[in-house]
Amino acid sequence: MTQTQTQTYISVCRLDDIDPETGIAALVRGEAVAVFRTLDDRVFALSNFDPYGHASVLARGIVGTRGEVPFVASPLLKQPFALETGLCLDDPSVSVPTYEVDVVDGEVRIGGRRE
Amino acid sequence: MSPHLRKKVVVVGHGMVGHRFVTAAIERGLTETHDIVVFGEEPRPAYDRVALTSFFEVGAEALSFLPSGAYEDPRVTLRTGTSVVEIDTAAQTVMLADGEEMAYDELVLATGAAPFVPPVPGAELGNVFVYRTIEDLEAIREAAKTARAGAVIGGGLLGLEAANALHQLGVETHVVELAPRLMAVQVDDAGGNTLKRHIEKLGLTVHTGVMTESISPDAVVSVVDEDESGILDGKVSALKFKDVEEPLAVDMVVFSAGIRPRDALARSAGLDLAERGGVLVDEQCRSSDPHVWAVGECAAPGGKMYGLVAPGYDMAEVVADALLGGAGTFTGADMSTKLKLLGVDVASFGDAHGTTDECLELTYSDAVAGVYKKLVISEDGTRLLGGVLVGDASAYGLLRPMVASGMALPENPEELILPQSTGGGGGIQLPPEAQICSCNNVTRGEIEAAVDNGCESAADVTRTTKAGSTCGSCKVQVKKIVEDYFTAQGKTVDTSLCEHFAMTRAELFDVVLIHGYKTFDQIIEAHGTGRGCDICKPAVASILASQLNGHVLAKENRKLQDTNDAYLANLQKNGSYSVVPRIPGGEITPEGLIVIGEVAKEFGLYTKITGGQRIDMFGARMEDLPAIWKRLVDAGFESGHAYGKSLRTVKSCVGSTWCRYGVQDSVGLAIMLETRYRGLRSPHKLKGGVSGCARECAEARGKDFGVIATEKGWNLYVGGNGGAIPAHAQLLAGDLSTEDLVRYLDRFLMYYVRTADRLQRTSTWIESLDGGLDRVREVVIDDVLGLGTELEAAMATHVDGYFDEWKATIEDPEKLKRFVSFVNAPEIPDPNISFGSTRGQIVPDVADGPALVGPVSLGATIPVGAPNLEESR
Ligand SMILES: Cc1cc2nc3c(=O)[nH]c(=O)nc-3n(C[C@H](O)[C@H](O)[C@H](O)COP(=O)(O)OP(=O)(O)OC[C@H]3O[C@@H](n4cnc5c(N)ncnc54)[C@H](O)[C@@H]3O)c2cc1C
Ligand code: SF4
Ligand code: FES
């Protein structure tokens, strides 16, 4: 994954603000971003917008695994999106944008949108 | 084809076979070229006459084949309550009772048969009935209210059914049979005796080998003047038997002494009749007039009439085919029967009486257990020709196809009827062409093909092939074939919840119960793989909620909840939520209504009355939910759990408090039940209803549990639902006291919560149980598993532990933390949610891509960049 533009990282919350295996919505540069934390404390950021349901809801989906792949199921119609790639696991032609994300000193920071 | 070239088919009789003819005609495409007009003499559309006796339990509507009263195909016209009185085959017209005439191109007679009433003096008295139509049964039920004793004349199949009905109606019942044994047509002497013993054990009296000489009216019991019989108009008081001194005192009589084809129309039209009655037809069911056809019990193909529904269905298909130019023929039918009479299994198949030359008989009988079985075998011992089963007919599903397919008998044929032999018959493999379902003519090969084409269970196969859908006697066999076929293909029927748990919801429920797990993590570590998904997590959440009664938003289990449960409200298409406060039984004060109105107004919500008699407020932003709840909770409302797989509402009619017809306080009971079961987490949503009398204004039988008031208490129905596949609730128990009602409901609901599959409504759950509704009755009412107290205790724990989830949430800052639009910008509402307006209220605007908010200042620490427009899509 390459970063298209060097965006500064913006911190949105503390890691502790996100319960393991859940997501929260954050507003980053005017865009709604869903930030997820897995049980092993990895953090992922996807666009919050569900391309099927056309609503900004993904952060409220259930987080799980399919095989080894962590994913979130849209709360609207349950389409599964891989947390790492944003790909829809049932239809790889559909995906949601993902964002650079890291955790520094317990702060979750979102970078630019990946291409 | 232009309209005036369309032809017209007139069908006389809308019974089981007439209806089948119409559906066959529609399915096969006959209505593309023909209009169909059906005249039915009965006041209602066709219904399941085979299941007539269950009318007492389920009512007329449940038996109906066409509850809407009309076919969906607009080219079919049905006129009920209309008799055809004359046929003019030369002019090709029929005449109706009121003189109206109608022309036909093709005429199909499906007039069925009428009960035969022998010319016994007194047969015209009051309280003498036959057993053929719903109206007959209504009259019998009415008479049974005051009758003490009754007699059924005729101890054949139908007679015993009628006797069963009288017995169930609480009438002391006598069966009177001329022949020396019961069911003379189907079983032999030994079988008849076994049957007789069974029936007598139930408290009925059987009189065989007696002839009814006359029926006496109330006034005169001992002397009956035969000449005067024509003018007697009293009610029945006794039966006089030939050569028997003492008359039998009874207050009602049901004749069931055989049936006669209704061929009078055909007779006066000059059509050929069979020697023993019935419209004589050829193999295509065409009568002596080329444009007149006859099907069902009024027809006599090749001179023989068939008093069963399956041959009638075959005839209906043959005629629909013939009218389309097909060459299908009806060449006779299997007269095998299996039924449960008064709780006793009786079956006869093939050559039951051993009339084949030199055949051998093999019998097994156990007088203590009341079992009698006989096989008729070919002289060389290689083929099964027929048989009789009384008391245990589980082998029928295997034996009947063995006869029909002519397959070779196994080495030790006696094993087929020895007690251990199961319905499946061990390792016996029927040939693919063996007909498994005789009602619908489905072979083993067709059942397997249905599995190949994607059916995943016996229930699926029944839906697609109809096998098992009529009399049900082949169901066990169908299930076994499906299961064997799965095994043969190395396919196991996968009942796993999902990839993370290789067990069903019911198994998981037990595992959690036994180990006393409290969190998802414990459960998946011990019994699952991976980290779960949107299927198993909510299922586990529901199981934990049923067992622990904790708050669904307790920290450790919050992540398991579907968004509806996670936000205690219903997610709508644009990401906003709807809010439904509980209004138990649909009863609400003016003050309550005003509060709801004010809240909706204040938060700009769309309001709609729901089908469950409450008010739904739509368009709430997630971050506004706590404030909305606070207003509602302060005014005394609580969560309606509209978001949960849990009890929704108990709908009620206004009941005896106001209604002129009401016999019980339906609102009071509904409020009590809704309050009792509120918050109960279940495999799927649960709905209830209570009606104050049999008029059923609350539509309680469309609910998972429905209660209908009777003069004596409450009738409890279970397993109803609306939706895509509506189901009518079935009677579980009648005339219950409120206390018993609550006890049975507690058990029923907990049994369901524990054993149903995920997203299985009560109707499909009941269907999936071995034994169906009877099984539910055994567990819930007879308590055969001894689970009664445990289930009640589990419900008591639920009731005691109930608390309002909304209130508990607004009082807990930790839980409230999640109700923000953006974690880093809680003051900015989600710009993706916007509303238009329709009919004076808000409606969602649906976005085509994510909305972007312009630069907003979020304070010094969080810089917000400009929207990146190229990237939006
Ligand atoms: C209690 C009971 C139990 C049974 N159990 C079984 C069973 O277990 N298995 C089995 O195979 N069969 C059973 N049967 C028999 C089965 O119901 C019949 O074989 C089947 O109903 C025949 O269908 P049909 O359409 O020919 O006749 P019907 O269903 O009787 O329909 C004929 C219709 O035509 C109407 N009609 C008659 N004349 C006219 C006219 N001139 N104008 C307009 N309408 C007219 C009649 O009113 C009637 O509605 C049972 C029957 C009864 C009564
Ligand atoms: S069901 Fe009976 S009591 Fe209830 S409203 Fe209707 S008529 Fe009245
Ligand atoms: S044999 Fe009657 S339904 Fe199959």
PDB file of C-alpha atoms and ligand atoms in Angstrom, chain B residues 11-19 39-42 44 46-53 82-85 110-114 131-133 137 157-158 161-162 259 262 265 295-299 306-313 336-339 439 471, ligand 1:
ATOM      1  CA  VAL B  11     -66.201 -27.199 -13.411  1.00  0.00           C
ATOM      2  CA  VAL B  12     -69.075 -28.509 -11.278  1.00  0.00           C
ATOM      3  CA  GLY B  13     -68.037 -28.978  -7.670  1.00  0.00           C
ATOM      4  CA  HIS B  14     -65.341 -27.167  -5.737  1.00  0.00           C
ATOM      5  CA  GLY B  15     -64.160 -29.929  -3.445  1.00  0.00           C
ATOM      6  CA  MET B  16     -60.700 -31.366  -3.056  1.00  0.00           C
ATOM      7  CA  VAL B  17     -60.492 -32.710  -6.578  1.00  0.00           C
ATOM      8  CA  GLY B  18     -62.213 -29.775  -8.287  1.00  0.00           C
ATOM      9  CA  HIS B  19     -59.673 -27.507  -6.638  1.00  0.00           C
ATOM     10  CA  PHE B  39     -69.435 -23.752  -9.336  1.00  0.00           C
ATOM     11  CA  GLY B  40     -69.395 -25.046  -5.793  1.00  0.00           C
ATOM     12  CA  GLU B  41     -72.488 -25.918  -3.862  1.00  0.00           C
ATOM     13  CA  GLU B  42     -70.902 -25.489  -0.451  1.00  0.00           C
ATOM     14  CA  ARG B  44     -67.059 -21.872   1.112  1.00  0.00           C
ATOM     15  CA  ALA B  46     -62.596 -26.124  -1.228  1.00  0.00           C
ATOM     16  CA  TYR B  47     -61.042 -27.319   1.984  1.00  0.00           C
ATOM     17  CA  ASP B  48     -59.127 -30.312   3.235  1.00  0.00           C
ATOM     18  CA  ARG B  49     -61.866 -32.849   3.726  1.00  0.00           C
ATOM     19  CA  VAL B  50     -59.334 -35.528   4.628  1.00  0.00           C
ATOM     20  CA  ALA B  51     -58.501 -33.483   7.710  1.00  0.00           C
ATOM     21  CA  LEU B  52     -62.149 -32.653   8.347  1.00  0.00           C
ATOM     22  CA  THR B  53     -62.090 -33.884  11.936  1.00  0.00           C
ATOM     23  CA  THR B  82     -74.033 -22.118  -6.311  1.00  0.00           C
ATOM     24  CA  SER B  83     -75.421 -25.466  -7.470  1.00  0.00           C
ATOM     25  CA  VAL B  84     -75.607 -26.752 -10.998  1.00  0.00           C
ATOM     26  CA  VAL B  85     -79.014 -28.418 -11.434  1.00  0.00           C
ATOM     27  CA  ALA B 110     -66.165 -33.015  -9.707  1.00  0.00           C
ATOM     28  CA  THR B 111     -69.257 -33.422  -7.593  1.00  0.00           C
ATOM     29  CA  GLY B 112     -67.729 -35.930  -5.195  1.00  0.00           C
ATOM     30  CA  ALA B 113     -69.795 -38.352  -3.208  1.00  0.00           C
ATOM     31  CA  ALA B 114     -72.558 -38.147  -0.613  1.00  0.00           C
ATOM     32  CA  TYR B 131     -70.100 -36.627   8.440  1.00  0.00           C
ATOM     33  CA  ARG B 132     -68.974 -34.994   5.250  1.00  0.00           C
ATOM     34  CA  THR B 133     -68.903 -31.191   5.366  1.00  0.00           C
ATOM     35  CA  LEU B 137     -69.543 -30.893  11.869  1.00  0.00           C
ATOM     36  CA  LEU B 157     -62.701 -45.790   8.390  1.00  0.00           C
ATOM     37  CA  LEU B 158     -64.977 -42.766   8.352  1.00  0.00           C
ATOM     38  CA  GLU B 161     -63.279 -40.939  12.628  1.00  0.00           C
ATOM     39  CA  ALA B 162     -66.754 -39.711  13.428  1.00  0.00           C
ATOM     40  CA  ILE B 259     -70.672 -43.145   0.357  1.00  0.00           C
ATOM     41  CA  ARG B 262     -73.041 -37.897  -6.773  1.00  0.00           C
ATOM     42  CA  LEU B 265     -76.665 -34.670 -12.875  1.00  0.00           C
ATOM     43  CA  VAL B 295     -62.931 -36.682 -11.766  1.00  0.00           C
ATOM     44  CA  GLY B 296     -62.770 -37.625  -8.107  1.00  0.00           C
ATOM     45  CA  GLU B 297     -65.341 -39.574  -6.177  1.00  0.00           C
ATOM     46  CA  CYS B 298     -68.166 -38.956  -8.671  1.00  0.00           C
ATOM     47  CA  ALA B 299     -66.184 -40.682 -11.404  1.00  0.00           C
ATOM     48  CA  TYR B 306     -62.302 -44.600  -5.725  1.00  0.00           C
ATOM     49  CA  GLY B 307     -63.178 -43.224  -2.293  1.00  0.00           C
ATOM     50  CA  LEU B 308     -59.777 -41.710  -1.628  1.00  0.00           C
ATOM     51  CA  VAL B 309     -58.311 -38.400  -2.528  1.00  0.00           C
ATOM     52  CA  ALA B 310     -55.078 -39.521  -4.208  1.00  0.00           C
ATOM     53  CA  PRO B 311     -56.747 -41.248  -7.165  1.00  0.00           C
ATOM     54  CA  GLY B 312     -58.975 -38.183  -7.540  1.00  0.00           C
ATOM     55  CA  TYR B 313     -55.900 -35.969  -7.747  1.00  0.00           C
ATOM     56  CA  SER B 336     -53.433 -48.516   0.556  1.00  0.00           C
ATOM     57  CA  THR B 337     -54.335 -46.529   3.636  1.00  0.00           C
ATOM     58  CA  LYS B 338     -52.635 -45.564   6.799  1.00  0.00           C
ATOM     59  CA  LEU B 339     -54.296 -43.558   9.467  1.00  0.00           C
ATOM     60  CA  CYS B 439     -50.868 -39.164  -2.366  1.00  0.00           C
ATOM     61  CA  CYS B 471     -51.842 -37.450   4.463  1.00  0.00           C
TER      62      CYS B 471
HETATM   63  C1  LIG C   1     -64.118 -37.427   7.502  1.00  0.00           C
HETATM   64  C2  LIG C   1     -63.438 -37.821   6.241  1.00  0.00           C
HETATM   65  C3  LIG C   1     -62.151 -38.372   6.290  1.00  0.00           C
HETATM   66  C4  LIG C   1     -61.490 -38.764   5.129  1.00  0.00           C
HETATM   67  N1  LIG C   1     -60.233 -39.266   5.236  1.00  0.00           N
HETATM   68  C5  LIG C   1     -59.591 -39.624   4.099  1.00  0.00           C
HETATM   69  C6  LIG C   1     -58.243 -40.116   4.157  1.00  0.00           C
HETATM   70  O1  LIG C   1     -57.650 -40.261   5.241  1.00  0.00           O
HETATM   71  N2  LIG C   1     -57.613 -40.422   2.993  1.00  0.00           N
HETATM   72  C7  LIG C   1     -58.239 -40.267   1.781  1.00  0.00           C
HETATM   73  O2  LIG C   1     -57.629 -40.513   0.730  1.00  0.00           O
HETATM   74  N3  LIG C   1     -59.518 -39.808   1.693  1.00  0.00           N
HETATM   75  C8  LIG C   1     -60.209 -39.499   2.822  1.00  0.00           C
HETATM   76  N4  LIG C   1     -61.489 -39.024   2.730  1.00  0.00           N
HETATM   77  C9  LIG C   1     -62.130 -38.972   1.402  1.00  0.00           C
HETATM   78  C10 LIG C   1     -61.779 -37.681   0.664  1.00  0.00           C
HETATM   79  O3  LIG C   1     -62.186 -36.584   1.408  1.00  0.00           O
HETATM   80  C11 LIG C   1     -62.453 -37.672  -0.667  1.00  0.00           C
HETATM   81  O4  LIG C   1     -61.921 -38.733  -1.425  1.00  0.00           O
HETATM   82  C12 LIG C   1     -62.260 -36.384  -1.443  1.00  0.00           C
HETATM   83  O5  LIG C   1     -62.780 -35.297  -0.747  1.00  0.00           O
HETATM   84  C13 LIG C   1     -62.942 -36.493  -2.795  1.00  0.00           C
HETATM   85  O6  LIG C   1     -62.841 -35.264  -3.476  1.00  0.00           O
HETATM   86  P1  LIG C   1     -63.954 -34.798  -4.498  1.00  0.00           P
HETATM   87  O7  LIG C   1     -63.553 -33.462  -4.977  1.00  0.00           O
HETATM   88  O8  LIG C   1     -64.198 -35.871  -5.459  1.00  0.00           O
HETATM   89  O9  LIG C   1     -65.265 -34.672  -3.617  1.00  0.00           O
HETATM   90  P2  LIG C   1     -65.620 -33.562  -2.540  1.00  0.00           P
HETATM   91  O10 LIG C   1     -64.437 -33.141  -1.797  1.00  0.00           O
HETATM   92  O11 LIG C   1     -66.775 -34.084  -1.770  1.00  0.00           O
HETATM   93  O12 LIG C   1     -66.090 -32.344  -3.412  1.00  0.00           O
HETATM   94  C14 LIG C   1     -67.264 -32.349  -4.178  1.00  0.00           C
HETATM   95  C15 LIG C   1     -67.873 -30.972  -4.110  1.00  0.00           C
HETATM   96  O13 LIG C   1     -68.821 -30.818  -5.134  1.00  0.00           O
HETATM   97  C16 LIG C   1     -69.942 -30.157  -4.641  1.00  0.00           C
HETATM   98  N5  LIG C   1     -71.088 -30.443  -5.501  1.00  0.00           N
HETATM   99  C17 LIG C   1     -71.731 -31.625  -5.620  1.00  0.00           C
HETATM  100  N6  LIG C   1     -72.733 -31.500  -6.509  1.00  0.00           N
HETATM  101  C18 LIG C   1     -72.713 -30.233  -6.964  1.00  0.00           C
HETATM  102  C19 LIG C   1     -73.500 -29.491  -7.896  1.00  0.00           C
HETATM  103  N7  LIG C   1     -74.503 -30.055  -8.558  1.00  0.00           N
HETATM  104  N8  LIG C   1     -73.226 -28.194  -8.109  1.00  0.00           N
HETATM  105  C20 LIG C   1     -72.185 -27.588  -7.458  1.00  0.00           C
HETATM  106  N9  LIG C   1     -71.418 -28.244  -6.576  1.00  0.00           N
HETATM  107  C21 LIG C   1     -71.678 -29.554  -6.333  1.00  0.00           C
HETATM  108  C22 LIG C   1     -70.066 -30.671  -3.246  1.00  0.00           C
HETATM  109  O14 LIG C   1     -70.840 -29.807  -2.428  1.00  0.00           O
HETATM  110  C23 LIG C   1     -68.622 -30.737  -2.823  1.00  0.00           C
HETATM  111  O15 LIG C   1     -68.209 -29.511  -2.264  1.00  0.00           O
HETATM  112  C24 LIG C   1     -62.160 -38.632   3.880  1.00  0.00           C
HETATM  113  C25 LIG C   1     -63.460 -38.095   3.824  1.00  0.00           C
HETATM  114  C26 LIG C   1     -64.103 -37.701   4.971  1.00  0.00           C
HETATM  115  C27 LIG C   1     -65.485 -37.151   4.900  1.00  0.00           C
END
